[in-house]
Amino acid sequence: MEDSKNSNNKFLIIGLALLLVGISIYTFYNSSKLNKLNDAIEVEKNEIAVNLDSMIVKYEDAISKNTSMSNELSLERDRIIMLRDSVKNMKVINYEMLRKFRSQIFKLEETNKQLFQKNEILISENRTLSSNLDSVKVVVSNQLAKNDTLTVLNQGLSEKVKIGSILKVNSAKILAMRERSGGKLVETSRSRNTDAFRVNFTIAKNEISEAGERNVYIQIVDLKGSTIARKGQLLLFDNTSIDYSDKTIVNYVNEPIDIISLVEVNRDNIKDGVYTVNIFIENKFAGASQITLK
């Protein structure tokens, strides 16, 4: 009886031992299978993240081309970045979740294809427009260059016409005059006898000068440069001022005009030396002459 009981216990122990071994083997097998499954899931998770990174790079390149779709592309890129970050940051993941991510990626790829096609069309159109614009710019640039050349030529021509239209004086002559007791003026070479200066000159013919009235100024200066018998002041074209001894107005009709000016002086103020007459028409120098008094 005792032997039978011991025999049953022995079989029970052996059975339990075999059960434990079986459980251990089963647990090890499941654990190994689970690890392999987790590794596979992790690999696929990383592949999804890499795929999304590649999409982001393509969007960045398309956005950098700066088309009218840049804002739309930027919004889509931001959506992909959010999805990529969600995948990378998930700690617990299974195949069901991977299928959802794969489904989203498939939809994104379809959207990408359409957006990139539209963007490439815009880029092609922009290139065509840029090429046409460059051609127009070349034409406009050439025309502007021609216009600038014509402007320079016209300015040069206008300047030449302006210079050529300046009136000049021919045959200018200055004489010292003495007044006799009867009031008649006669020529003298003596400074102490000089009561007036007589200035004779001719405004030369100039066909391109505009016809009309002209102000003519006569300036007589001594050796010191002082103006004799000053009557007024004239502002010249270069903004310098001079004193003048006489002024007259002539009606110029593009033909020679003879002018005579008589400038009365106080003989007590006239000294020996050289006296110069300068003639100005409007505000420009036109001619000069000199006389020497003893």
PDB file of C-alpha atoms in Angstrom, residues 25-280:
ATOM      1  CA  ILE A  25       9.444  25.942 -24.010  1.00  0.00           C
ATOM      2  CA  TYR A  26       6.122  27.528 -24.985  1.00  0.00           C
ATOM      3  CA  THR A  27       6.973  30.762 -23.168  1.00  0.00           C
ATOM      4  CA  PHE A  28      10.409  30.962 -24.815  1.00  0.00           C
ATOM      5  CA  TYR A  29       8.902  30.296 -28.226  1.00  0.00           C
ATOM      6  CA  ASN A  30       6.232  32.974 -27.806  1.00  0.00           C
ATOM      7  CA  SER A  31       8.756  35.437 -26.410  1.00  0.00           C
ATOM      8  CA  SER A  32      11.097  34.855 -29.375  1.00  0.00           C
ATOM      9  CA  LYS A  33       8.210  35.189 -31.800  1.00  0.00           C
ATOM     10  CA  LEU A  34       7.050  38.399 -30.095  1.00  0.00           C
ATOM     11  CA  ASN A  35      10.547  39.884 -30.255  1.00  0.00           C
ATOM     12  CA  LYS A  36      10.767  39.101 -33.946  1.00  0.00           C
ATOM     13  CA  LEU A  37       7.346  40.652 -34.470  1.00  0.00           C
ATOM     14  CA  ASN A  38       8.340  43.779 -32.566  1.00  0.00           C
ATOM     15  CA  ASP A  39      11.552  44.025 -34.562  1.00  0.00           C
ATOM     16  CA  ALA A  40       9.616  43.750 -37.807  1.00  0.00           C
ATOM     17  CA  ILE A  41       7.158  46.382 -36.642  1.00  0.00           C
ATOM     18  CA  GLU A  42      10.050  48.710 -35.678  1.00  0.00           C
ATOM     19  CA  VAL A  43      11.699  48.237 -39.087  1.00  0.00           C
ATOM     20  CA  GLU A  44       8.466  49.056 -40.882  1.00  0.00           C
ATOM     21  CA  LYS A  45       7.919  52.047 -38.590  1.00  0.00           C
ATOM     22  CA  ASN A  46      11.376  53.360 -39.547  1.00  0.00           C
ATOM     23  CA  GLU A  47      10.667  52.734 -43.250  1.00  0.00           C
ATOM     24  CA  ILE A  48       7.491  54.799 -42.951  1.00  0.00           C
ATOM     25  CA  ALA A  49       9.427  57.629 -41.278  1.00  0.00           C
ATOM     26  CA  VAL A  50      12.135  57.527 -43.986  1.00  0.00           C
ATOM     27  CA  ASN A  51       9.456  57.587 -46.680  1.00  0.00           C
ATOM     28  CA  LEU A  52       7.853  60.640 -45.069  1.00  0.00           C
ATOM     29  CA  ASP A  53      11.265  62.349 -44.776  1.00  0.00           C
ATOM     30  CA  SER A  54      11.769  61.803 -48.506  1.00  0.00           C
ATOM     31  CA  MET A  55       8.385  63.411 -49.200  1.00  0.00           C
ATOM     32  CA  ILE A  56       9.312  66.396 -47.051  1.00  0.00           C
ATOM     33  CA  VAL A  57      12.549  66.887 -49.026  1.00  0.00           C
ATOM     34  CA  LYS A  58      10.613  66.863 -52.315  1.00  0.00           C
ATOM     35  CA  TYR A  59       8.188  69.463 -50.959  1.00  0.00           C
ATOM     36  CA  GLU A  60      11.026  71.667 -49.744  1.00  0.00           C
ATOM     37  CA  ASP A  61      12.570  71.564 -53.227  1.00  0.00           C
ATOM     38  CA  ALA A  62       9.243  72.405 -54.889  1.00  0.00           C
ATOM     39  CA  ILE A  63       8.566  75.263 -52.437  1.00  0.00           C
ATOM     40  CA  SER A  64      12.027  76.734 -53.099  1.00  0.00           C
ATOM     41  CA  LYS A  65      11.066  77.275 -56.757  1.00  0.00           C
ATOM     42  CA  ASN A  66       8.680  79.974 -55.516  1.00  0.00           C
ATOM     43  CA  THR A  67       5.609  79.506 -57.673  1.00  0.00           C
ATOM     44  CA  SER A  68       2.039  80.581 -56.994  1.00  0.00           C
ATOM     45  CA  MET A  69       1.484  77.162 -55.359  1.00  0.00           C
ATOM     46  CA  SER A  70       4.185  77.655 -52.714  1.00  0.00           C
ATOM     47  CA  ASN A  71       1.634  78.326 -49.947  1.00  0.00           C
ATOM     48  CA  GLU A  72      -0.400  75.240 -50.847  1.00  0.00           C
ATOM     49  CA  LEU A  73       2.756  73.116 -50.959  1.00  0.00           C
ATOM     50  CA  SER A  74       3.877  74.499 -47.588  1.00  0.00           C
ATOM     51  CA  LEU A  75       0.589  73.470 -45.944  1.00  0.00           C
ATOM     52  CA  GLU A  76       0.869  69.945 -47.353  1.00  0.00           C
ATOM     53  CA  ARG A  77       4.503  69.709 -46.240  1.00  0.00           C
ATOM     54  CA  ASP A  78       3.525  70.700 -42.697  1.00  0.00           C
ATOM     55  CA  ARG A  79       0.897  67.932 -42.636  1.00  0.00           C
ATOM     56  CA  ILE A  80       3.540  65.379 -43.634  1.00  0.00           C
ATOM     57  CA  ILE A  81       5.934  66.674 -40.960  1.00  0.00           C
ATOM     58  CA  MET A  82       3.223  66.240 -38.302  1.00  0.00           C
ATOM     59  CA  LEU A  83       2.546  62.691 -39.510  1.00  0.00           C
ATOM     60  CA  ARG A  84       6.278  61.858 -39.568  1.00  0.00           C
ATOM     61  CA  ASP A  85       6.728  63.171 -36.016  1.00  0.00           C
ATOM     62  CA  SER A  86       3.699  61.142 -34.836  1.00  0.00           C
ATOM     63  CA  VAL A  87       5.203  57.963 -36.261  1.00  0.00           C
ATOM     64  CA  LYS A  88       8.634  58.589 -34.736  1.00  0.00           C
ATOM     65  CA  ASN A  89       7.281  59.485 -31.294  1.00  0.00           C
ATOM     66  CA  MET A  90       4.893  56.512 -30.874  1.00  0.00           C
ATOM     67  CA  LYS A  91       6.134  54.061 -28.203  1.00  0.00           C
ATOM     68  CA  VAL A  92       3.514  51.331 -28.653  1.00  0.00           C
ATOM     69  CA  ILE A  93       2.577  50.349 -32.187  1.00  0.00           C
ATOM     70  CA  ASN A  94       0.921  47.388 -33.941  1.00  0.00           C
ATOM     71  CA  TYR A  95       0.148  46.263 -37.460  1.00  0.00           C
ATOM     72  CA  GLU A  96      -3.288  47.840 -37.363  1.00  0.00           C
ATOM     73  CA  MET A  97      -1.724  51.228 -36.761  1.00  0.00           C
ATOM     74  CA  LEU A  98       0.902  50.555 -39.459  1.00  0.00           C
ATOM     75  CA  ARG A  99      -1.847  49.811 -41.970  1.00  0.00           C
ATOM     76  CA  LYS A 100      -3.477  53.127 -41.124  1.00  0.00           C
ATOM     77  CA  PHE A 101      -0.173  54.944 -41.636  1.00  0.00           C
ATOM     78  CA  ARG A 102       0.375  53.105 -44.912  1.00  0.00           C
ATOM     79  CA  SER A 103      -3.104  54.119 -46.041  1.00  0.00           C
ATOM     80  CA  GLN A 104      -2.421  57.755 -45.191  1.00  0.00           C
ATOM     81  CA  ILE A 105       0.909  57.631 -47.044  1.00  0.00           C
ATOM     82  CA  PHE A 106      -0.803  56.195 -50.128  1.00  0.00           C
ATOM     83  CA  LYS A 107      -3.286  59.082 -50.118  1.00  0.00           C
ATOM     84  CA  LEU A 108      -0.432  61.566 -49.612  1.00  0.00           C
ATOM     85  CA  GLU A 109       1.456  60.114 -52.574  1.00  0.00           C
ATOM     86  CA  GLU A 110      -1.599  60.613 -54.794  1.00  0.00           C
ATOM     87  CA  THR A 111      -1.927  64.198 -53.543  1.00  0.00           C
ATOM     88  CA  ASN A 112       1.810  64.721 -54.064  1.00  0.00           C
ATOM     89  CA  LYS A 113       1.610  63.533 -57.644  1.00  0.00           C
ATOM     90  CA  GLN A 114      -1.182  65.975 -58.492  1.00  0.00           C
ATOM     91  CA  LEU A 115       0.419  68.914 -56.691  1.00  0.00           C
ATOM     92  CA  PHE A 116       3.845  68.356 -58.220  1.00  0.00           C
ATOM     93  CA  GLN A 117       2.351  68.040 -61.716  1.00  0.00           C
ATOM     94  CA  LYS A 118       0.561  71.358 -61.276  1.00  0.00           C
ATOM     95  CA  ASN A 119       3.721  72.923 -59.874  1.00  0.00           C
ATOM     96  CA  GLU A 120       5.847  71.674 -62.788  1.00  0.00           C
ATOM     97  CA  ILE A 121       3.315  73.139 -65.238  1.00  0.00           C
ATOM     98  CA  LEU A 122       3.555  76.482 -63.437  1.00  0.00           C
ATOM     99  CA  ILE A 123       7.367  76.319 -63.471  1.00  0.00           C
ATOM    100  CA  SER A 124       7.341  75.584 -67.216  1.00  0.00           C
ATOM    101  CA  GLU A 125       4.947  78.478 -67.828  1.00  0.00           C
ATOM    102  CA  ASN A 126       7.092  80.756 -65.688  1.00  0.00           C
ATOM    103  CA  ARG A 127      10.169  79.787 -67.679  1.00  0.00           C
ATOM    104  CA  THR A 128       8.345  80.616 -70.909  1.00  0.00           C
ATOM    105  CA  LEU A 129       7.170  83.921 -69.481  1.00  0.00           C
ATOM    106  CA  SER A 130      10.666  84.686 -68.199  1.00  0.00           C
ATOM    107  CA  SER A 131      12.137  83.907 -71.604  1.00  0.00           C
ATOM    108  CA  ASN A 132       9.584  86.153 -73.297  1.00  0.00           C
ATOM    109  CA  LEU A 133      10.186  88.834 -70.691  1.00  0.00           C
ATOM    110  CA  ASP A 134      13.930  88.616 -71.253  1.00  0.00           C
ATOM    111  CA  SER A 135      13.356  89.042 -74.982  1.00  0.00           C
ATOM    112  CA  VAL A 136      11.150  92.060 -74.323  1.00  0.00           C
ATOM    113  CA  LYS A 137      13.769  93.474 -71.948  1.00  0.00           C
ATOM    114  CA  VAL A 138      16.427  93.101 -74.636  1.00  0.00           C
ATOM    115  CA  VAL A 139      14.221  94.908 -77.159  1.00  0.00           C
ATOM    116  CA  VAL A 140      13.372  97.632 -74.645  1.00  0.00           C
ATOM    117  CA  SER A 141      17.014  97.917 -73.592  1.00  0.00           C
ATOM    118  CA  ASN A 142      18.104  98.284 -77.205  1.00  0.00           C
ATOM    119  CA  GLN A 143      15.416 100.883 -77.814  1.00  0.00           C
ATOM    120  CA  LEU A 144      16.406 102.764 -74.662  1.00  0.00           C
ATOM    121  CA  ALA A 145      20.010 102.689 -75.806  1.00  0.00           C
ATOM    122  CA  LYS A 146      18.952 104.131 -79.160  1.00  0.00           C
ATOM    123  CA  ASN A 147      16.839 106.733 -77.399  1.00  0.00           C
ATOM    124  CA  ASP A 148      19.765 107.646 -75.147  1.00  0.00           C
ATOM    125  CA  THR A 149      22.003 107.981 -78.184  1.00  0.00           C
ATOM    126  CA  LEU A 150      19.432 110.161 -79.918  1.00  0.00           C
ATOM    127  CA  THR A 151      19.023 112.213 -76.756  1.00  0.00           C
ATOM    128  CA  VAL A 152      22.775 112.761 -76.539  1.00  0.00           C
ATOM    129  CA  LEU A 153      22.902 113.668 -80.221  1.00  0.00           C
ATOM    130  CA  ASN A 154      19.948 116.009 -79.833  1.00  0.00           C
ATOM    131  CA  GLN A 155      21.502 117.581 -76.769  1.00  0.00           C
ATOM    132  CA  GLY A 156      24.768 118.004 -78.635  1.00  0.00           C
ATOM    133  CA  LEU A 157      22.939 119.461 -81.610  1.00  0.00           C
ATOM    134  CA  SER A 158      20.896 121.754 -79.378  1.00  0.00           C
ATOM    135  CA  GLU A 159      24.077 122.871 -77.650  1.00  0.00           C
ATOM    136  CA  LYS A 160      25.728 123.557 -80.992  1.00  0.00           C
ATOM    137  CA  VAL A 161      22.678 125.468 -82.190  1.00  0.00           C
ATOM    138  CA  LYS A 162      22.655 127.390 -78.918  1.00  0.00           C
ATOM    139  CA  ILE A 163      26.337 128.258 -79.267  1.00  0.00           C
ATOM    140  CA  GLY A 164      25.941 129.057 -82.942  1.00  0.00           C
ATOM    141  CA  SER A 165      23.016 131.371 -82.243  1.00  0.00           C
ATOM    142  CA  ILE A 166      25.092 133.644 -79.972  1.00  0.00           C
ATOM    143  CA  LEU A 167      25.449 137.076 -81.558  1.00  0.00           C
ATOM    144  CA  LYS A 168      28.939 138.458 -82.163  1.00  0.00           C
ATOM    145  CA  VAL A 169      30.337 141.935 -82.793  1.00  0.00           C
ATOM    146  CA  ASN A 170      32.502 142.906 -85.779  1.00  0.00           C
ATOM    147  CA  SER A 171      34.616 146.028 -86.387  1.00  0.00           C
ATOM    148  CA  ALA A 172      34.445 147.267 -82.786  1.00  0.00           C
ATOM    149  CA  LYS A 173      36.275 150.576 -82.282  1.00  0.00           C
ATOM    150  CA  ILE A 174      36.545 152.998 -79.360  1.00  0.00           C
ATOM    151  CA  LEU A 175      37.445 156.693 -79.836  1.00  0.00           C
ATOM    152  CA  ALA A 176      38.204 159.431 -77.286  1.00  0.00           C
ATOM    153  CA  MET A 177      36.253 162.627 -78.020  1.00  0.00           C
ATOM    154  CA  ARG A 178      36.878 166.236 -77.037  1.00  0.00           C
ATOM    155  CA  GLU A 179      34.049 168.745 -76.907  1.00  0.00           C
ATOM    156  CA  ARG A 180      34.782 172.124 -78.524  1.00  0.00           C
ATOM    157  CA  SER A 181      33.311 175.373 -77.305  1.00  0.00           C
ATOM    158  CA  GLY A 182      30.508 175.146 -79.842  1.00  0.00           C
ATOM    159  CA  GLY A 183      29.505 171.684 -78.575  1.00  0.00           C
ATOM    160  CA  LYS A 184      30.978 169.774 -81.445  1.00  0.00           C
ATOM    161  CA  LEU A 185      32.841 166.570 -80.592  1.00  0.00           C
ATOM    162  CA  VAL A 186      36.189 165.871 -82.218  1.00  0.00           C
ATOM    163  CA  GLU A 187      38.577 162.944 -81.857  1.00  0.00           C
ATOM    164  CA  THR A 188      41.500 163.259 -79.407  1.00  0.00           C
ATOM    165  CA  SER A 189      44.313 161.090 -78.110  1.00  0.00           C
ATOM    166  CA  ARG A 190      44.881 163.122 -74.961  1.00  0.00           C
ATOM    167  CA  SER A 191      43.440 161.872 -71.696  1.00  0.00           C
ATOM    168  CA  ARG A 192      43.195 165.417 -70.266  1.00  0.00           C
ATOM    169  CA  ASN A 193      41.008 166.474 -73.229  1.00  0.00           C
ATOM    170  CA  THR A 194      38.646 163.484 -73.174  1.00  0.00           C
ATOM    171  CA  ASP A 195      35.010 164.382 -72.497  1.00  0.00           C
ATOM    172  CA  ALA A 196      33.450 161.252 -73.952  1.00  0.00           C
ATOM    173  CA  PHE A 197      34.124 157.846 -75.504  1.00  0.00           C
ATOM    174  CA  ARG A 198      32.528 156.991 -78.817  1.00  0.00           C
ATOM    175  CA  VAL A 199      32.033 153.266 -79.419  1.00  0.00           C
ATOM    176  CA  ASN A 200      31.283 151.996 -82.942  1.00  0.00           C
ATOM    177  CA  PHE A 201      30.577 148.343 -83.727  1.00  0.00           C
ATOM    178  CA  THR A 202      28.500 146.057 -85.931  1.00  0.00           C
ATOM    179  CA  ILE A 203      26.385 143.153 -84.725  1.00  0.00           C
ATOM    180  CA  ALA A 204      27.192 140.394 -87.209  1.00  0.00           C
ATOM    181  CA  LYS A 205      24.645 138.498 -89.308  1.00  0.00           C
ATOM    182  CA  ASN A 206      23.473 135.227 -87.765  1.00  0.00           C
ATOM    183  CA  GLU A 207      20.763 133.283 -89.584  1.00  0.00           C
ATOM    184  CA  ILE A 208      20.137 130.711 -86.852  1.00  0.00           C
ATOM    185  CA  SER A 209      19.737 133.225 -84.033  1.00  0.00           C
ATOM    186  CA  GLU A 210      16.157 134.028 -83.088  1.00  0.00           C
ATOM    187  CA  ALA A 211      14.968 137.395 -84.336  1.00  0.00           C
ATOM    188  CA  GLY A 212      13.730 139.977 -81.837  1.00  0.00           C
ATOM    189  CA  GLU A 213      14.798 142.685 -79.432  1.00  0.00           C
ATOM    190  CA  ARG A 214      18.221 142.430 -77.808  1.00  0.00           C
ATOM    191  CA  ASN A 215      19.719 144.313 -74.869  1.00  0.00           C
ATOM    192  CA  VAL A 216      23.215 145.563 -75.706  1.00  0.00           C
ATOM    193  CA  TYR A 217      25.567 146.642 -72.898  1.00  0.00           C
ATOM    194  CA  ILE A 218      28.790 148.669 -73.259  1.00  0.00           C
ATOM    195  CA  GLN A 219      31.418 148.555 -70.537  1.00  0.00           C
ATOM    196  CA  ILE A 220      34.472 150.831 -70.561  1.00  0.00           C
ATOM    197  CA  VAL A 221      37.211 149.963 -68.074  1.00  0.00           C
ATOM    198  CA  ASP A 222      40.580 151.511 -67.213  1.00  0.00           C
ATOM    199  CA  LEU A 223      43.883 149.787 -66.491  1.00  0.00           C
ATOM    200  CA  LYS A 224      42.741 149.002 -62.936  1.00  0.00           C
ATOM    201  CA  GLY A 225      39.607 147.284 -64.215  1.00  0.00           C
ATOM    202  CA  SER A 226      37.312 149.987 -62.887  1.00  0.00           C
ATOM    203  CA  THR A 227      34.223 150.759 -64.956  1.00  0.00           C
ATOM    204  CA  ILE A 228      34.106 154.301 -66.340  1.00  0.00           C
ATOM    205  CA  ALA A 229      30.804 156.247 -66.090  1.00  0.00           C
ATOM    206  CA  ARG A 230      28.929 153.426 -64.390  1.00  0.00           C
ATOM    207  CA  LYS A 231      25.186 153.342 -65.157  1.00  0.00           C
ATOM    208  CA  GLY A 232      24.066 149.954 -63.920  1.00  0.00           C
ATOM    209  CA  GLN A 233      24.904 146.325 -63.245  1.00  0.00           C
ATOM    210  CA  LEU A 234      24.539 143.237 -65.461  1.00  0.00           C
ATOM    211  CA  LEU A 235      24.322 139.596 -64.339  1.00  0.00           C
ATOM    212  CA  LEU A 236      26.140 137.400 -66.855  1.00  0.00           C
ATOM    213  CA  PHE A 237      25.229 133.803 -67.829  1.00  0.00           C
ATOM    214  CA  ASP A 238      27.896 132.418 -65.462  1.00  0.00           C
ATOM    215  CA  ASN A 239      26.318 134.301 -62.520  1.00  0.00           C
ATOM    216  CA  THR A 240      29.108 136.895 -62.344  1.00  0.00           C
ATOM    217  CA  SER A 241      28.158 140.565 -62.220  1.00  0.00           C
ATOM    218  CA  ILE A 242      29.672 143.523 -64.065  1.00  0.00           C
ATOM    219  CA  ASP A 243      29.067 147.267 -64.117  1.00  0.00           C
ATOM    220  CA  TYR A 244      28.204 148.765 -67.495  1.00  0.00           C
ATOM    221  CA  SER A 245      28.669 152.263 -68.926  1.00  0.00           C
ATOM    222  CA  ASP A 246      25.819 152.325 -71.435  1.00  0.00           C
ATOM    223  CA  LYS A 247      22.850 150.274 -72.570  1.00  0.00           C
ATOM    224  CA  THR A 248      20.801 150.207 -75.753  1.00  0.00           C
ATOM    225  CA  ILE A 249      18.032 148.021 -77.193  1.00  0.00           C
ATOM    226  CA  VAL A 250      18.112 146.859 -80.819  1.00  0.00           C
ATOM    227  CA  ASN A 251      15.628 144.926 -82.937  1.00  0.00           C
ATOM    228  CA  TYR A 252      17.658 142.117 -84.443  1.00  0.00           C
ATOM    229  CA  VAL A 253      16.330 140.631 -87.708  1.00  0.00           C
ATOM    230  CA  ASN A 254      19.235 138.298 -88.587  1.00  0.00           C
ATOM    231  CA  GLU A 255      21.006 141.020 -90.538  1.00  0.00           C
ATOM    232  CA  PRO A 256      24.074 143.168 -89.629  1.00  0.00           C
ATOM    233  CA  ILE A 257      23.290 146.199 -87.440  1.00  0.00           C
ATOM    234  CA  ASP A 258      25.622 149.165 -86.920  1.00  0.00           C
ATOM    235  CA  ILE A 259      25.613 150.581 -83.411  1.00  0.00           C
ATOM    236  CA  ILE A 260      27.065 153.865 -82.113  1.00  0.00           C
ATOM    237  CA  SER A 261      27.291 154.575 -78.385  1.00  0.00           C
ATOM    238  CA  LEU A 262      28.485 157.816 -76.797  1.00  0.00           C
ATOM    239  CA  VAL A 263      29.588 157.610 -73.175  1.00  0.00           C
ATOM    240  CA  GLU A 264      30.165 161.000 -71.567  1.00  0.00           C
ATOM    241  CA  VAL A 265      32.888 161.222 -68.895  1.00  0.00           C
ATOM    242  CA  ASN A 266      34.479 163.758 -66.565  1.00  0.00           C
ATOM    243  CA  ARG A 267      37.867 164.575 -68.140  1.00  0.00           C
ATOM    244  CA  ASP A 268      39.323 165.113 -64.669  1.00  0.00           C
ATOM    245  CA  ASN A 269      38.815 161.392 -64.015  1.00  0.00           C
ATOM    246  CA  ILE A 270      40.513 160.233 -67.217  1.00  0.00           C
ATOM    247  CA  LYS A 271      44.187 159.375 -66.835  1.00  0.00           C
ATOM    248  CA  ASP A 272      46.833 158.264 -69.271  1.00  0.00           C
ATOM    249  CA  GLY A 273      46.782 154.600 -70.217  1.00  0.00           C
ATOM    250  CA  VAL A 274      44.861 151.892 -72.013  1.00  0.00           C
ATOM    251  CA  TYR A 275      41.067 151.834 -71.943  1.00  0.00           C
ATOM    252  CA  THR A 276      39.058 148.785 -72.999  1.00  0.00           C
ATOM    253  CA  VAL A 277      35.505 148.601 -74.234  1.00  0.00           C
ATOM    254  CA  ASN A 278      33.681 145.313 -73.681  1.00  0.00           C
ATOM    255  CA  ILE A 279      30.405 144.681 -75.489  1.00  0.00           C
ATOM    256  CA  PHE A 280      27.725 142.296 -74.192  1.00  0.00           C
TER     257      PHE A 280
END
